[in-house]
Short mmCIF file of C-alpha atoms in Angstrom, two decimals:
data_model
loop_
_atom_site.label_atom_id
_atom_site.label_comp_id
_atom_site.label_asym_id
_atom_site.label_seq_id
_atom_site.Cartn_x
_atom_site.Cartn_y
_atom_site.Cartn_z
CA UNK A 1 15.67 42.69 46.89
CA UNK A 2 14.90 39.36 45.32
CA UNK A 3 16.25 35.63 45.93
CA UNK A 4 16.21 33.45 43.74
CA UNK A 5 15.17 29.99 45.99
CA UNK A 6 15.59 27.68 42.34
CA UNK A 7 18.05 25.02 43.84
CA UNK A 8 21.13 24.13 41.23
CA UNK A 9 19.87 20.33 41.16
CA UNK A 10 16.68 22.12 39.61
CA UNK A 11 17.91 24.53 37.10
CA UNK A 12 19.33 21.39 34.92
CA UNK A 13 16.07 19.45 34.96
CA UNK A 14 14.14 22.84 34.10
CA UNK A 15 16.52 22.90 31.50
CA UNK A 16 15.88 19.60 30.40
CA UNK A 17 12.36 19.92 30.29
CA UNK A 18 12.35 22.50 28.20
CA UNK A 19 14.52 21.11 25.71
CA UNK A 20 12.26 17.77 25.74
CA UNK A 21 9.07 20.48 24.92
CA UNK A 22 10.78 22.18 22.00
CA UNK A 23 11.84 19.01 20.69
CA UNK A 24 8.20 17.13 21.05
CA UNK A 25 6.77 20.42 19.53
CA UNK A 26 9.28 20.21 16.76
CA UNK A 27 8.28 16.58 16.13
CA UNK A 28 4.23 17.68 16.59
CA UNK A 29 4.53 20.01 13.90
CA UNK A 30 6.05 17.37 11.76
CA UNK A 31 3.44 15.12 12.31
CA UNK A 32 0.30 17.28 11.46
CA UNK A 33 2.40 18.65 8.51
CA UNK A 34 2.64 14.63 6.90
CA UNK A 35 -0.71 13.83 7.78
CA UNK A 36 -2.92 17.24 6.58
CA UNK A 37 -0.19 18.87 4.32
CA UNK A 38 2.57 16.49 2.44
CA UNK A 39 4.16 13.84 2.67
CA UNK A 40 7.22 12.58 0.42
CA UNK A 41 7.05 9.33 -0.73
CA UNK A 42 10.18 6.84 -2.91
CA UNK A 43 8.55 5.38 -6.29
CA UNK A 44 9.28 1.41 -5.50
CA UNK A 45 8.51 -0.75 -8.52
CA UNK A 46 8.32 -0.10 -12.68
CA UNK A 47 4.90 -0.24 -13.23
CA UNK A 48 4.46 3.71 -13.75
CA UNK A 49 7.17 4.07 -16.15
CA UNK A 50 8.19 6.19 -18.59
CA UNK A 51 6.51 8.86 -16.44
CA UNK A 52 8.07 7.65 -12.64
CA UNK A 53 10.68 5.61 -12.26
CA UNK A 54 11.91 3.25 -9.43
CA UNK A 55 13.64 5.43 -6.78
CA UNK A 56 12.19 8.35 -7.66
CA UNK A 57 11.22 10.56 -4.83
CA UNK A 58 7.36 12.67 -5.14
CA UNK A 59 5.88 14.92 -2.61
CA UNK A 60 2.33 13.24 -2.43
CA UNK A 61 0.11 16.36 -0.99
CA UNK A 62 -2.95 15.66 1.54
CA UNK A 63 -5.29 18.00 0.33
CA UNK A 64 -6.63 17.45 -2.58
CA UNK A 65 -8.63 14.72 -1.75
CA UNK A 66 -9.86 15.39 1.39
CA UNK A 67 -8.89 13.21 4.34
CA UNK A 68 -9.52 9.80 6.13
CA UNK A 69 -7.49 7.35 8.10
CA UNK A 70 -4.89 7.07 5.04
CA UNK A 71 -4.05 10.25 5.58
CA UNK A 72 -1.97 9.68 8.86
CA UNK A 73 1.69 9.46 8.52
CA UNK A 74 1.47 6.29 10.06
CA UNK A 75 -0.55 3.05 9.36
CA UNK A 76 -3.61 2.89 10.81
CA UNK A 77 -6.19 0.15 11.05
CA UNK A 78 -9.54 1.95 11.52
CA UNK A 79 -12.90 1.80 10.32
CA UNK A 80 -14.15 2.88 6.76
CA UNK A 81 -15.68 6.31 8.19
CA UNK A 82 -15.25 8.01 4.42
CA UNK A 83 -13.46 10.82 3.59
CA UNK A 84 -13.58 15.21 5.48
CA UNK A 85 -13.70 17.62 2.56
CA UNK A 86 -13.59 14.55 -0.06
CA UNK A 87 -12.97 15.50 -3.51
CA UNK A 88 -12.69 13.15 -6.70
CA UNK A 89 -9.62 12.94 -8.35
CA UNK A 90 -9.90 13.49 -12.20
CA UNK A 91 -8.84 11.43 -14.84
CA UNK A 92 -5.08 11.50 -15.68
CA UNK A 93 -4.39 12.20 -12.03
CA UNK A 94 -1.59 10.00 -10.23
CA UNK A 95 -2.51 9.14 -6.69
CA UNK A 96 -0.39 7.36 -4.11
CA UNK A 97 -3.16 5.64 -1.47
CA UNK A 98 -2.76 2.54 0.31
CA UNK A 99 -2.79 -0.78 -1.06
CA UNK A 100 -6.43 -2.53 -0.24
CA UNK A 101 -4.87 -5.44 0.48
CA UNK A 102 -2.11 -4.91 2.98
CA UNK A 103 -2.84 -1.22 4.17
CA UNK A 104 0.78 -0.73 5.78
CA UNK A 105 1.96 -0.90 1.93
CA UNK A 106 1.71 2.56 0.22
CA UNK A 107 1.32 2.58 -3.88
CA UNK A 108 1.45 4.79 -6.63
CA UNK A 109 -0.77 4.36 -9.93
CA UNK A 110 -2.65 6.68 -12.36
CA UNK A 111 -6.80 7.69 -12.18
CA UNK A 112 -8.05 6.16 -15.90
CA UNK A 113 -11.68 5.61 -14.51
CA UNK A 114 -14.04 7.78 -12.52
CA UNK A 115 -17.63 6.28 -10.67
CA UNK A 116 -19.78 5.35 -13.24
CA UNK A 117 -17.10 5.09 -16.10
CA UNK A 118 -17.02 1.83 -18.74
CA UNK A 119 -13.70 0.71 -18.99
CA UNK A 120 -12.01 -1.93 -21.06
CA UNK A 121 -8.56 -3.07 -22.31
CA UNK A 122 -9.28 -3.97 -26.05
CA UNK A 123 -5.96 -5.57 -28.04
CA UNK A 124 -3.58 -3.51 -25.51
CA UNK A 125 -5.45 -0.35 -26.12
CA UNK A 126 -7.77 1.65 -22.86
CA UNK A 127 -11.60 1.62 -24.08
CA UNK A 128 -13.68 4.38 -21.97
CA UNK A 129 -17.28 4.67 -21.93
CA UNK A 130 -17.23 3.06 -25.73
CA UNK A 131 -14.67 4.79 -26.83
CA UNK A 132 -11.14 4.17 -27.42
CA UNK A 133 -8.64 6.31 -25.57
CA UNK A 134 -6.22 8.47 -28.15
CA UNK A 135 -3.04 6.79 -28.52
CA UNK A 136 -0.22 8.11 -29.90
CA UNK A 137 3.25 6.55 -31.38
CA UNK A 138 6.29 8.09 -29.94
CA UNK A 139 8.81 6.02 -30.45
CA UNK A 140 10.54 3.33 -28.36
CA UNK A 141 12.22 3.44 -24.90
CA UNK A 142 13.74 1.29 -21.70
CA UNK A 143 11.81 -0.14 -19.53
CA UNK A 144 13.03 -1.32 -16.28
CA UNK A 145 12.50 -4.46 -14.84
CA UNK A 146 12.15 -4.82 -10.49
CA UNK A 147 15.30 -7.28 -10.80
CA UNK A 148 17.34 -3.61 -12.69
CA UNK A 149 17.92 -5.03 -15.94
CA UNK A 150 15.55 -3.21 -18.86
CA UNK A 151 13.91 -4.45 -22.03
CA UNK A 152 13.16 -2.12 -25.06
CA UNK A 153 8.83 -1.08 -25.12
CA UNK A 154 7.09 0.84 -27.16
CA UNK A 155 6.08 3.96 -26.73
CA UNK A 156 2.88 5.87 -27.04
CA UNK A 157 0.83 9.27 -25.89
CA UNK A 158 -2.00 8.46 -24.70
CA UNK A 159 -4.49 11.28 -24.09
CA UNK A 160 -7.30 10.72 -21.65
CA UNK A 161 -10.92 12.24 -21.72
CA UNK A 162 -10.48 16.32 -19.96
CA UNK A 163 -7.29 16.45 -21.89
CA UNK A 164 -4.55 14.87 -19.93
CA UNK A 165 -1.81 13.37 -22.28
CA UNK A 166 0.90 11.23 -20.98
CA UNK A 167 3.19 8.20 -21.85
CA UNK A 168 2.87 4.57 -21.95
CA UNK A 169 4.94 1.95 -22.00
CA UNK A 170 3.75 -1.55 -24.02
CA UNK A 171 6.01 -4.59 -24.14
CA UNK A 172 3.98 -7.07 -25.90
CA UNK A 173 0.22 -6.66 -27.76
CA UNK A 174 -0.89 -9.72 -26.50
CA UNK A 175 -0.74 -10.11 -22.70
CA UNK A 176 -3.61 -11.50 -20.99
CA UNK A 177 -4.37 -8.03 -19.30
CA UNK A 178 -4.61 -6.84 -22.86
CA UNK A 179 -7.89 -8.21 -22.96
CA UNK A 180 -10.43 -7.69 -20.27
CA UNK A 181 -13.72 -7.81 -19.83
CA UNK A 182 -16.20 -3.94 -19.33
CA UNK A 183 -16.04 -3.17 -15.97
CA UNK A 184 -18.76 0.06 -14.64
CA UNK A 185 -17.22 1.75 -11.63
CA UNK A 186 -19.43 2.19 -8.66
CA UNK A 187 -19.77 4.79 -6.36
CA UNK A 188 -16.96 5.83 -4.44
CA UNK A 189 -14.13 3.45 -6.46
CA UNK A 190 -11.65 4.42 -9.17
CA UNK A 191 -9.97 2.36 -12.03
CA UNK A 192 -6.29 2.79 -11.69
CA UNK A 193 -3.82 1.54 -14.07
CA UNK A 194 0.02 1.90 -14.19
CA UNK A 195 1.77 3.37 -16.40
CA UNK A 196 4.14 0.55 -17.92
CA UNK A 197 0.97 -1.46 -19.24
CA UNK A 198 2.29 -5.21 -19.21
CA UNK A 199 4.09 -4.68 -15.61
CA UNK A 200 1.92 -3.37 -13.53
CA UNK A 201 -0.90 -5.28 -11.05
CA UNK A 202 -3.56 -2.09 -11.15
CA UNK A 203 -7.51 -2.52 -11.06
CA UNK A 204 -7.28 -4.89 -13.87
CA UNK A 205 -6.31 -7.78 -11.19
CA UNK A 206 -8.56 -8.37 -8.45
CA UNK A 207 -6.75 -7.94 -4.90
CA UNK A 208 -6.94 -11.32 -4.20
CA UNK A 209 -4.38 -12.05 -7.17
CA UNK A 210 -1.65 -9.67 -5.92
CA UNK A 211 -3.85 -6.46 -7.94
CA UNK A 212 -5.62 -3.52 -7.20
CA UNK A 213 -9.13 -4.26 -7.45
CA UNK A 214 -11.54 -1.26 -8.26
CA UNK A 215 -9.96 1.61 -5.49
CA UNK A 216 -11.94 2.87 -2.33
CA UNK A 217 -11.63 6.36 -2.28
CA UNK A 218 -10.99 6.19 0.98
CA UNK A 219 -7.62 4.56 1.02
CA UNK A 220 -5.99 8.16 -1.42
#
């Protein structure tokens, strides 16, 4: 014959205790899910339209790249240690990563230039490796300012060395981004640009002017 010796004041705590376990596992799970698996992610400005606009929701995955301290759900400030099971991106990819210049701030642009790539902007128009980019006419469409008025742009296909075709937005022909000089990407940097071509602060402004800068891998 058994007794059970559990006091009553115990069985609620027991109780408790449990319930705290499933919930921290629960919360574990969701954790190492966000920072190896995927992790969704709100579109916050204009400068990828037509192809994203602001609001729209994505569900950035972890893998592709390999991993690093931008990888974590949460911001942290660590060390450059690289990248576990790093992989490039290709061009025509769109990567969120963190912004080089305020890490807590999360961004979303578009892969245009790979490590040892010549790029240029020549009269509004993406110059790779001496060549200029395919660009399509297709037409006009709205382009959304931050503020949520929109202005009418121009739109084109343009269709990236490997293949990858996609849309542009220009406003104007003649902004002073329209015009830069050849920049060679070194090792283990990318050349990002958005989308929507005259409102968007990519790796054709330096970080120190509100830009990109030429990407670290490391922050994807």
């Amino acid at each position: 014959m058994s007794t059970d010796t559990t006091t009553p004041a115990a069985k609620p705590r027991q109780h408790w205790l449990s319930s705290f376990g499933q919930i921290a596992a629960i919360v574990l799970a969701v954790f190492v899910a966000k920072g190896a698996l995927a992790e969704p992610f709100y579109v916050p400005s204009a400068s990828m339209e037509p192809t994203l606009l602001i609001g729209d929701a994505l569900l950035a995955s972890k893998f592709p790249y390999g991993y690093s301290a931008a990888s974590l759900p949460i911001h942290v400030t660590a060390p450059d240690t690289g990248r576990v099971l790093e992989q490039l991106p290709k061009r025509g990819d769109v990567v969120v990563f963190r912004w080089p210049g305020d890490t807590a701030q999360v961004w979303v642009k578009r892969v245009v230039g790979l490590p040892g790539d010549h790029v240029q902007m020549r009269g509004g128009r993406l110059w790779l490796n001496g060549q200029p980019v395919p660009l399509k006419a297709d037409g006009l469409g709205q382009a959304e300012r931050d503020n949520g008025t929109s202005e009418t742009a121009h739109r084109y296909i343009e269709t990236l060395p490997g293949g990858v075709a996609h849309p542009i937005f220009k406003l104007r022909m003649n902004d002073p981004l329209d015009n830069t000089v050849e920049v060679t990407v070194p090792p283990d940097r990318l050349f990002v640009m958005g989308d929507n071509r005259d409102n968007s602060a990519d790796s054709r402004v330096p970080v120190a002017e509100g830009g990109v800068g030429l990407l670290p891998v490391t922050d994807l």
